[in-house]
Coordinates of C-alpha atoms and ligand atoms in Angstrom, one line a residue:
X5 CA 30.8 19.0 -15.6
X6 CA 27.9 16.3 -15.6
X7 CA 28.0 14.2 -12.8
X8 CA 29.1 10.6 -14.2
X9 CA 27.0 7.7 -12.9
X10 CA 29.8 5.7 -10.9
X11 CA 30.0 9.3 -8.7
X12 CA 25.8 10.0 -8.9
X13 CA 26.7 5.9 -7.5
X14 CA 29.3 6.5 -5.2
X15 CA 27.6 9.8 -4.0
X16 CA 24.2 8.1 -3.6
X17 CA 25.2 6.2 -0.2
X18 CA 24.9 6.7 3.6
X19 CA 26.6 5.2 6.4
X20 CA 25.8 5.1 10.1
X21 CA 28.4 3.8 11.9
X22 CA 27.9 3.0 15.2
X23 CA 31.0 0.5 15.8
X24 CA 31.0 -3.2 16.5
X25 CA 29.9 -4.2 12.9
X26 CA 26.9 -2.6 13.9
X27 CA 25.9 -0.4 10.7
X28 CA 23.3 0.8 8.6
X29 CA 23.7 2.3 4.8
X30 CA 20.6 3.4 3.0
X31 CA 20.9 4.5 -0.7
X32 CA 19.7 8.2 -1.4
X33 CA 17.7 6.7 -4.2
X34 CA 14.3 6.2 -2.5
X35 CA 16.0 6.8 1.0
X36 CA 15.8 2.9 1.1
X37 CA 17.5 1.1 3.8
X38 CA 20.1 -1.5 2.0
X39 CA 21.5 -2.6 4.7
X40 CA 21.4 -3.1 8.6
X41 CA 23.9 -5.4 10.4
X42 CA 23.7 -6.1 14.1
X43 CA 27.2 -7.2 15.0
X44 CA 28.2 -8.2 11.7
X45 CA 25.2 -9.7 10.8
X46 CA 22.5 -8.7 8.4
X47 CA 19.1 -8.2 9.1
X48 CA 17.5 -7.1 5.8
X49 CA 17.4 -9.3 2.6
X50 CA 18.4 -7.4 -0.7
X51 CA 17.7 -9.7 -4.0
X52 CA 20.7 -11.1 -5.6
X53 CA 18.9 -9.3 -9.1
X54 CA 18.2 -6.4 -7.7
X55 CA 19.0 -3.2 -9.6
X56 CA 20.8 0.1 -8.4
X57 CA 20.8 2.0 -11.7
X58 CA 18.5 4.6 -9.9
X59 CA 16.0 4.3 -12.3
X60 CA 14.2 1.0 -10.7
X61 CA 13.0 0.4 -6.8
X62 CA 15.2 -1.6 -5.0
X63 CA 14.5 -5.0 -5.0
X64 CA 15.4 -5.2 -0.4
X65 CA 15.9 -3.1 2.5
X66 CA 13.1 -1.0 2.9
X67 CA 11.4 0.9 0.2
X68 CA 9.9 4.2 1.2
X69 CA 6.4 3.6 -0.3
X70 CA 4.5 7.6 -0.9
X71 CA 1.9 8.6 -1.6
X72 CA 0.2 6.0 -2.9
X73 CA 0.4 1.8 -1.7
X74 CA 0.3 -0.3 -4.7
X75 CA -1.0 0.0 -7.9
X76 CA -2.0 3.8 -9.2
X77 CA -3.6 5.2 -12.3
X78 CA -1.7 8.6 -11.8
X79 CA 1.6 6.8 -11.5
X80 CA 4.1 4.2 -10.7
X81 CA 3.6 1.5 -8.3
X82 CA 3.6 1.7 -4.7
X83 CA 4.2 6.1 -5.5
X84 CA 7.1 7.8 -6.3
X85 CA 9.2 8.1 -3.2
X86 CA 11.2 4.7 -3.3
X87 CA 12.1 5.7 -7.2
X88 CA 13.1 9.8 -6.4
X89 CA 16.6 10.5 -5.2
X90 CA 16.3 11.9 -1.8
X91 CA 18.0 14.6 0.1
X92 CA 21.0 14.6 3.2
X93 CA 19.5 16.5 4.8
X94 CA 21.8 15.8 7.7
X95 CA 25.1 13.7 7.4
X96 CA 25.3 10.5 10.3
X97 CA 26.0 12.2 13.8
X98 CA 27.2 10.5 16.4
X99 CA 24.6 10.9 19.7
X100 CA 26.0 11.9 23.3
X101 CA 24.6 7.9 23.7
X102 CA 26.7 6.7 21.4
X103 CA 24.0 6.3 19.0
X104 CA 23.9 7.4 15.3
X105 CA 21.1 9.7 13.4
X106 CA 21.3 10.6 9.9
X107 CA 17.9 12.7 8.5
X108 CA 17.4 12.2 5.0
X109 CA 14.5 14.9 3.3
X110 CA 12.2 14.8 -0.3
X111 CA 10.2 17.9 -1.3
X112 CA 7.8 18.0 -4.6
X113 CA 9.5 18.9 -7.8
X114 CA 8.9 18.1 -11.1
X115 CA 9.2 15.1 -11.4
X116 CA 7.0 14.6 -8.4
X117 CA 4.5 17.1 -8.9
X118 CA 4.3 16.0 -12.9
X119 CA 1.9 12.9 -11.3
X120 CA 1.1 14.2 -7.9
X121 CA 0.5 18.3 -8.2
X122 CA 1.1 19.0 -4.3
X123 CA 3.9 20.7 -2.5
X124 CA 4.6 18.6 0.3
X125 CA 7.7 17.9 2.4
X126 CA 9.4 14.3 3.7
X127 CA 11.8 14.5 6.8
X128 CA 12.9 10.8 7.4
X129 CA 15.3 10.5 10.6
X130 CA 17.1 7.3 10.9
X131 CA 18.9 6.5 14.6
X132 CA 21.1 3.6 14.9
X133 CA 21.0 1.5 18.5
X134 CA 22.8 -0.9 20.4
X135 CA 20.7 -3.6 18.7
X136 CA 17.6 -1.7 17.4
X137 CA 16.9 0.9 14.1
X138 CA 14.7 3.7 14.7
X139 CA 12.9 5.6 11.7
X140 CA 11.1 8.9 12.6
X141 CA 8.8 10.5 9.6
X142 CA 7.5 14.1 9.6
X143 CA 5.5 14.7 6.9
X144 CA 4.2 18.9 6.2
X145 CA 1.7 20.2 3.4
X146 CA 3.6 23.5 2.7
X147 CA 0.2 24.8 0.6
X148 CA -1.7 27.1 2.1
X149 CA -4.9 26.4 0.5
X150 CA -4.8 22.8 -1.0
X151 CA -5.2 19.6 1.2
X152 CA -3.4 16.4 0.2
X153 CA -4.6 12.6 0.7
X154 CA -2.0 9.6 1.2
X155 CA -0.4 6.5 1.8
X156 CA 3.2 6.1 3.5
X157 CA 4.8 2.9 4.5
X158 CA 7.8 0.6 5.2
X159 CA 7.7 -2.8 2.7
X160 CA 10.7 -3.7 5.5
X161 CA 12.4 -7.6 3.7
X162 CA 13.3 -8.8 7.1
X163 CA 16.3 -11.8 5.8
X164 CA 15.1 -14.9 7.4
X165 CA 16.8 -18.1 7.0
X166 CA 13.8 -20.6 6.2
X167 CA 10.4 -18.4 5.9
X168 CA 8.9 -21.6 7.3
X169 CA 10.1 -21.6 10.3
X170 CA 8.5 -17.3 11.3
X171 CA 5.8 -16.7 13.5
X172 CA 4.4 -13.4 13.5
X173 CA 2.1 -12.0 16.8
X174 CA 0.0 -9.1 16.7
X175 CA -2.4 -10.3 13.7
X176 CA -5.3 -12.3 15.8
X177 CA -8.3 -10.9 15.5
X178 CA -7.3 -8.8 12.9
X179 CA -9.2 -8.2 9.6
X180 CA -7.1 -8.7 6.6
X181 CA -8.0 -7.4 2.7
X182 CA -6.3 -11.2 1.1
X183 CA -4.7 -9.5 -2.4
X184 CA -4.1 -13.6 -3.4
X185 CA -8.4 -14.2 -3.3
X186 CA -9.3 -11.1 -5.0
X187 CA -9.2 -8.7 -2.4
X188 CA -11.5 -10.9 -0.1
X189 CA -12.4 -9.7 3.8
X190 CA -11.2 -12.4 6.0
X191 CA -10.4 -12.5 9.9
X192 CA -7.9 -13.9 11.2
X193 CA -8.3 -16.3 14.3
X194 CA -4.7 -17.4 14.8
X195 CA -2.1 -16.2 17.6
X196 CA 0.6 -16.5 15.5
X197 CA 1.2 -16.6 12.0
X198 CA 2.8 -18.3 9.2
X199 CA 3.6 -18.5 6.1
X200 CA 3.8 -21.9 3.9
X201 CA 1.7 -20.1 0.4
X202 CA 1.9 -17.4 -1.9
X203 CA 0.7 -14.4 0.9
X204 CA -0.1 -10.8 0.5
X205 CA -2.2 -9.8 2.7
X206 CA -3.3 -6.3 3.9
X207 CA -4.1 -6.1 7.9
X208 CA -6.0 -3.4 9.1
X209 CA -5.8 -2.0 12.4
X210 CA -3.3 -3.7 14.3
X211 CA -1.5 -3.4 17.3
X212 CA 1.6 -1.7 18.0
X213 CA 3.9 -4.4 18.3
X214 CA 4.5 -7.4 16.5
X215 CA 7.4 -9.8 17.3
X216 CA 8.5 -12.3 14.3
X217 CA 10.5 -15.0 15.6
X218 CA 13.0 -17.3 13.6
X219 CA 14.6 -14.2 11.4
X220 CA 18.7 -14.0 11.5
X221 CA 20.3 -16.2 13.7
X222 CA 17.5 -17.8 15.5
X223 CA 16.7 -14.6 17.1
X224 CA 13.8 -12.0 16.9
X225 CA 13.0 -9.5 15.6
X226 CA 10.3 -6.8 17.8
X227 CA 8.4 -4.4 15.7
X228 CA 6.7 -1.3 17.0
X229 CA 5.2 1.0 15.0
X230 CA 3.6 4.6 15.5
X231 CA 0.7 5.9 14.0
X232 CA 0.6 3.5 11.4
X233 CA -2.8 1.2 11.4
X234 CA -1.9 -1.5 9.2
X235 CA 0.0 -4.1 8.6
X236 CA 1.5 -6.2 5.1
X237 CA 2.6 -9.9 4.9
X238 CA 4.3 -11.0 2.0
X239 CA 5.7 -13.4 0.2
X240 CA 5.3 -14.0 -3.2
X241 CA 6.2 -17.5 -3.1
X242 CA 7.3 -20.2 -6.4
X243 CA 4.7 -18.8 -9.2
X244 CA 5.2 -15.0 -8.2
X245 CA 8.6 -14.8 -7.6
X246 CA 9.4 -16.1 -11.0
X247 CA 7.5 -13.2 -12.7
X248 CA 9.6 -10.6 -10.7
X249 CA 13.0 -9.7 -13.5
X250 CA 14.4 -8.5 -10.3
X251 CA 14.1 -11.3 -7.8
X252 CA 15.9 -14.7 -7.4
X253 CA 12.9 -17.5 -8.4
X254 CA 14.9 -19.5 -5.6
X255 CA 15.3 -16.2 -3.0
X256 CA 11.7 -16.3 -1.7
X257 CA 12.5 -19.0 1.4
X258 CA 15.0 -16.5 2.8
X259 CA 13.0 -13.6 2.9
X260 CA 9.5 -12.4 4.9
X261 CA 8.3 -8.4 4.6
X262 CA 6.5 -7.4 7.2
X263 CA 5.3 -3.6 6.6
X264 CA 3.8 -1.1 8.6
X265 CA 1.7 1.8 6.8
X266 CA -0.9 4.0 5.8
X267 CA -2.9 1.6 3.6
X268 CA -6.7 1.0 4.0
X269 CA -6.4 4.7 6.0
X270 CA -5.0 7.5 3.7
X271 CA -3.9 10.0 5.7
X272 CA -5.9 13.7 4.7
X273 CA -2.9 16.6 5.7
X274 CA -4.6 20.2 6.0
X275 CA -2.8 23.2 4.4
X276 CA 0.2 24.0 7.2
X277 CA 0.1 20.9 9.0
X278 CA 2.1 18.2 9.3
X279 CA 1.4 14.4 10.3
X280 CA 4.8 12.0 12.4
X281 CA 4.6 8.3 12.4
X282 CA 7.6 6.3 13.3
X283 CA 8.4 2.7 13.4
X284 CA 11.4 0.8 15.8
X285 CA 12.9 -3.2 14.8
X286 CA 14.5 -4.2 17.6
X287 CA 16.8 -7.6 17.2
X288 CA 16.5 -9.8 20.3
X289 CA 17.3 -12.8 21.6
X290 CA 14.7 -14.7 24.1
X291 CA 14.6 -18.1 25.9
X292 CA 11.5 -17.9 25.7
X293 CA 9.3 -19.3 22.4
X294 CA 6.7 -17.1 21.4
X295 CA 5.4 -14.8 24.6
X296 CA 8.3 -12.1 23.9
X297 CA 6.6 -10.1 27.3
X298 CA 8.3 -12.5 29.3
X299 CA 11.7 -11.6 27.9
X300 CA 10.6 -7.8 28.9
X301 CA 12.9 -5.8 31.2
X302 CA 12.0 -2.9 32.7
X303 CA 14.7 -1.0 30.8
X304 CA 13.5 -2.1 27.8
X305 CA 10.3 0.1 28.0
X306 CA 12.3 3.5 29.6
X307 CA 15.2 3.5 26.8
X308 CA 12.1 2.7 24.1
X309 CA 10.9 5.6 25.0
X310 CA 13.1 8.0 24.8
X311 CA 12.9 8.9 21.5
X312 CA 9.6 9.5 20.9
Ligands
LIG419 O1 3.2 -4.4 -0.1 C1 3.3 -5.8 -0.5 C2 3.2 -6.0 -2.0 O2 2.1 -4.7 -2.4 C3 2.8 -6.7 -3.0 O3 1.2 -7.3 -3.8 C4 3.4 -7.3 -4.1 O4 3.5 -6.1 -5.2 C5 5.0 -6.1 -3.8 O5 4.2 -5.2 -2.6 C6 5.4 -6.2 -4.6 O6 5.3 -4.7 -5.1 P1 6.7 -4.2 -6.4 O7 5.7 -3.0 -6.7 O8 8.0 -3.8 -5.4 O9 6.7 -5.3 -7.0

């Protein structure tokens, strides 16, 4: 019996529910995280014009970019992973400490091989904690003789009340490719980066941690990354917003993309080897303005490391 579109759509969404109105929703189309709610507050931006037709990439949440970042002569912009249906490897499961975990996977198939003729297997483990969302990614090359090279990036759309009030730490001194200025290379001089115009920058060799201020309800978001050397900062502002059919002309003030990835230094994966990377998003409230380190309490560090 053919699976109806409705049935397909219905079985395309997986919800991790930790209780206390803290949930994470993943669409199997691209294993795109389409919602992360902490105490009933949505942390991620999804456009009101986003398409959920199971074909186009979802405009918002956290699309999974692989094996190509950006334009691609062999296939779709930002690769095929975000427009391919993933498999639910392990359904949501409550862990001993109350956290909820689920595992998704993607393997090569006729469609992917028609674009990129390599065998691969990706596992994507998501863990929903009280105020944190953990992403653990493994890429495996099962081939006996062929290596392959790939980009990988988590295209995180943060929901913000007003992007002009956001500040991003951890980019000072880093070189960046500015896609708004013919991909010229510059060096960031600011202690905190702000966004007040069309911004599309690939920051290279960035530190493991960024703090974004003034996200939902004035809180802060800590992004901690491992084995993701680059950070992309993007906001389409006025003109680019109008060019996107799945993005409202008035929505740019309410989103900020801070994307951890392997962009400028693609990963080479030898036969029979694996690559791992991870990201942790932590929403926190801190009375101190910019210097998040003064918010750091001992137990934060112990908590952070227990899953690595
Ligand atoms: O990650 C930033 C970026 O590469 C921008 O250049 C912009 O194109 C954005 O991604 C969105 O790309 P998309 O293919 O989703 O329209």
